[in-house]
Structures are given as structure tokens and as C-alpha cells.
Coordinates of C-alpha atoms in Angstrom, one line a residue:
X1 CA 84.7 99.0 90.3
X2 CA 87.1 100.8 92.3
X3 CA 85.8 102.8 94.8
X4 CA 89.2 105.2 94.8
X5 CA 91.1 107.3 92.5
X6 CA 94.7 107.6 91.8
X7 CA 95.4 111.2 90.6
X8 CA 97.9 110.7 87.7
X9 CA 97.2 107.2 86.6
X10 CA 96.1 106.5 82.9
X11 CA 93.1 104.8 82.1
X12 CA 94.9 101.5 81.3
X13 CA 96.2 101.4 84.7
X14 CA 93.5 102.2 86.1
X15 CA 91.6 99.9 84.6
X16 CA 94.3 97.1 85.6
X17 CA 93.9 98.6 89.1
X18 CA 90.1 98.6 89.5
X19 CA 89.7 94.7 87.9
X20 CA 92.6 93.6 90.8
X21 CA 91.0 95.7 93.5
X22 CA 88.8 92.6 95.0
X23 CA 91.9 90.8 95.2
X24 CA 93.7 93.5 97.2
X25 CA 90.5 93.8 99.2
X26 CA 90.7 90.3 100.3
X27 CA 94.0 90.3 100.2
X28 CA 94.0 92.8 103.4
X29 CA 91.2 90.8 104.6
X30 CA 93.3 88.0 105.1
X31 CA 96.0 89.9 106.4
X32 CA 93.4 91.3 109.2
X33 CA 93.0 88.0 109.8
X34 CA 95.7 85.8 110.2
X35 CA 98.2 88.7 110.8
X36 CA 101.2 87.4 110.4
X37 CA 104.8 88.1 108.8
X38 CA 104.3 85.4 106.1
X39 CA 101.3 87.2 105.1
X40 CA 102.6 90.8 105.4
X41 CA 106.2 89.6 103.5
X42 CA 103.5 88.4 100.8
X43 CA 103.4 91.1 98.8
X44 CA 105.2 94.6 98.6
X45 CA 103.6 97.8 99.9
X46 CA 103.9 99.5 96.3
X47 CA 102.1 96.2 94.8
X48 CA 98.9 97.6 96.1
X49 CA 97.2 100.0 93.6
X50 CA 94.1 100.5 96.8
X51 CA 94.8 102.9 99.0
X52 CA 92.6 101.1 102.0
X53 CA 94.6 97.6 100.8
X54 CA 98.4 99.6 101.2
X55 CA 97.1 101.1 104.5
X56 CA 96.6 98.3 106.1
X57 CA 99.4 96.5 104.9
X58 CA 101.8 99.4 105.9
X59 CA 100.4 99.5 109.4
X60 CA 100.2 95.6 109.7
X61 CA 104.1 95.5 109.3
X62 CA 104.3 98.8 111.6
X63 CA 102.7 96.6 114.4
X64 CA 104.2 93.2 113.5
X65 CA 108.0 95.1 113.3
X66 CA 106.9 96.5 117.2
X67 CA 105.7 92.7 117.9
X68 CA 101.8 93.9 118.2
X69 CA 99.4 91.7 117.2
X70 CA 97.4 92.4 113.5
X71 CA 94.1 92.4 113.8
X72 CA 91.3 95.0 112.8
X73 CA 91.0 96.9 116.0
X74 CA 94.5 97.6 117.0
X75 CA 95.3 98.3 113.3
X76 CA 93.0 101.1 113.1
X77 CA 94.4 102.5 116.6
X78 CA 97.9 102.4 115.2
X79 CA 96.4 104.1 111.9
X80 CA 95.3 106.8 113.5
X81 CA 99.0 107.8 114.9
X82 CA 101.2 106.3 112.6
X83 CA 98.7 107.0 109.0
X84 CA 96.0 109.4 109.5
X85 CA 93.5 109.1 106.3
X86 CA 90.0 108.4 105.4
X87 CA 90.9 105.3 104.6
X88 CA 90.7 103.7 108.2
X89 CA 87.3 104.0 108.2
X90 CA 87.0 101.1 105.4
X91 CA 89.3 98.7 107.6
X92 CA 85.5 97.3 109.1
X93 CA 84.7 96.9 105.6
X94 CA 87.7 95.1 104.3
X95 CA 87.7 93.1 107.6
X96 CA 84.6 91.7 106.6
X97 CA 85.2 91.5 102.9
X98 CA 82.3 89.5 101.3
X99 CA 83.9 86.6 99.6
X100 CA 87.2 86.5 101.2
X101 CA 88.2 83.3 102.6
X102 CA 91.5 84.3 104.4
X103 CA 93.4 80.8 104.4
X104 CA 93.3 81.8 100.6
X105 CA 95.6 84.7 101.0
X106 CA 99.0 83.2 98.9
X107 CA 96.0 83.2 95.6
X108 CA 95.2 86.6 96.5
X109 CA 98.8 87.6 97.3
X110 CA 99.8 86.0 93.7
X111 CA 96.5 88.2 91.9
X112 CA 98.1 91.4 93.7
X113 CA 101.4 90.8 92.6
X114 CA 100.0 89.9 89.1
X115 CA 98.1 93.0 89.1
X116 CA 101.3 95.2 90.1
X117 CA 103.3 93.3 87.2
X118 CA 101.0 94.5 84.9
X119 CA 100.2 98.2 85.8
X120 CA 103.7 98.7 86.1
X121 CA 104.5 97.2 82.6
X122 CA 101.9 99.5 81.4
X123 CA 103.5 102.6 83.3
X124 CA 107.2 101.6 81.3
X125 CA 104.8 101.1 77.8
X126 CA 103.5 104.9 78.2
X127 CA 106.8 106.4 79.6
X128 CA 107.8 104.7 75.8
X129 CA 105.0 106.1 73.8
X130 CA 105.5 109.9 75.2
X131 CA 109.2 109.4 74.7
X132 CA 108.3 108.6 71.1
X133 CA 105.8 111.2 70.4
X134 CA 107.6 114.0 72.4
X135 CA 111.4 113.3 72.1
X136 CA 114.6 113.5 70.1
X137 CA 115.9 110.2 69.0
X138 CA 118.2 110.3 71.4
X139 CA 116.5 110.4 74.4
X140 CA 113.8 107.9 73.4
X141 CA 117.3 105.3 72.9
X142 CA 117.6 106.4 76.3
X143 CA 114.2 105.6 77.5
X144 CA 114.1 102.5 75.6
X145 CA 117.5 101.5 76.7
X146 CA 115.4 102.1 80.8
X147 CA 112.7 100.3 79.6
X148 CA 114.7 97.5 79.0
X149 CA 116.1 97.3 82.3
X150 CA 112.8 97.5 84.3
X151 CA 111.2 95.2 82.4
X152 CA 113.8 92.6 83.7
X153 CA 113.1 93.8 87.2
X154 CA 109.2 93.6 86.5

């Protein structure tokens, strides 16, 4: 299980969230790792539901996009400026993520993209189910008529 909260996520999605969390885990494993674009470009930074995971993905492409090197060490230096947060204390952790095989990252890049498919098909399903218990029929047409749209884009 997760070892995080997100403040304001249902149950469902957090659910979702905690059962793709190894994924993301060695998923930024990888990314400590090999460090390259390939692997950053892999996967958005709003795909990842863990806060350690988006960290160190969000600093990865902070040094990459200055042309430092990725790797465990300089990313938590540039953390400390750049994304102050508890969560740089789990980048030793993650590094060494029991498991992880880091010439695996594209099946752990597809599992966190998976994983942000489906929490954000359950975020449009709930914005549906308040509309429909809390709305006039017009403005649940209206979010219908939304939900549509971003369930193309999922």
C-alpha cells in the first residue's frame, strides 16, 4: 500500500493509485538510473499519482533540460533548490527499489500511464455522478457533453 495521501482523492482513485504505486516506484527507479530523455519523455509529470515518483521525474527533466546528468545524488541537490519537500528523502529508497530492473522501464512507463488512464477515467465518472445527484438537467448535459470530450483525450 501507498505510503502517501492525496488530500481530495476518492477512494476509487486512490485505490487505483496505491495498486500502480510499485510501478511508479520503479518507474523513477529506472529513471535514477539510466537518466535519460527517452525515459523522462516516457511518461507525463501528471501521470504519476506518488508524490516521491513526480518529484523525481520533475527534477530529472529540470537537470536533463540544463544538460546535467540524472542520477540519485545530483537529483536530490537540485531538489533541494528547485522542489523543497519531504519527499527527497525517499529518492535513496526509490533508487534502490527492491524489484526494479531499470532496463524494464518502457513496462513500467506503460503500467504508469495505465494507472493515469484509469484514475482519470474515474475522476470524469464522479464529476458525472455529483452532476447527476446535485444538478439541474441542464448542467449535467453540460457535464456529460465534457465528459465526452475528455474521455477522447484519456
Amino acid at each position: 500500500m501507498a505510503d502517501w495521501v492525496v488530500v481530495g482523492m476518492s477512494d476509487i482513485a486512490f485505490d487505483l493509485a496505491a495498486r500502480y504505486c510499485d510501478a511508479e516506484r520503479a518507474y523513477a527507479c529506472s529513471l535514477l538510473h539510466i537518466g535519460t530523455a527517452e525515459v523522462v519523455d516516457a511518461v507525463a509529470s501528471d501521470d504519476l499519482a506518488d508524490p516521491v515518483a513526480r518529484g523525481i521525474h520533475a527534477t530529472a527533466r529540470v537537470l536533463l533540460d540544463r544538460g546535467r546528468p540524472v542520477d540519485p545524488v545530483t537529483l536530490v541537490l537540485e531538489a533541494v533548490s528547485t522542489l523543497p519537500g519531504r519527499w527527497t528523502e525517499h529518492v535513496p529508497k526509490v533508487a534502490c527499489h527492491p524489484g526494479a530492473v531499470p532496463v524494464n522501464w518502457p513496462t513500467y512507463a506503460a503500467a504508469v500511464r495505465e494507472g493515469a488512464y484509469r484514475r482519470r477515467a474515474v475522476a470524469v465518472a464522479e464529476r458525472i455522478v455529483q452532476a447527476a445527484e446535485t444538478s439541474t438537467v441542464d448542467r449535467l448535459a453540460e457535464v456529460l457533453r465534457s465528459a465526452a470530450g475528455l474521455a477522447v483525450s484519456l
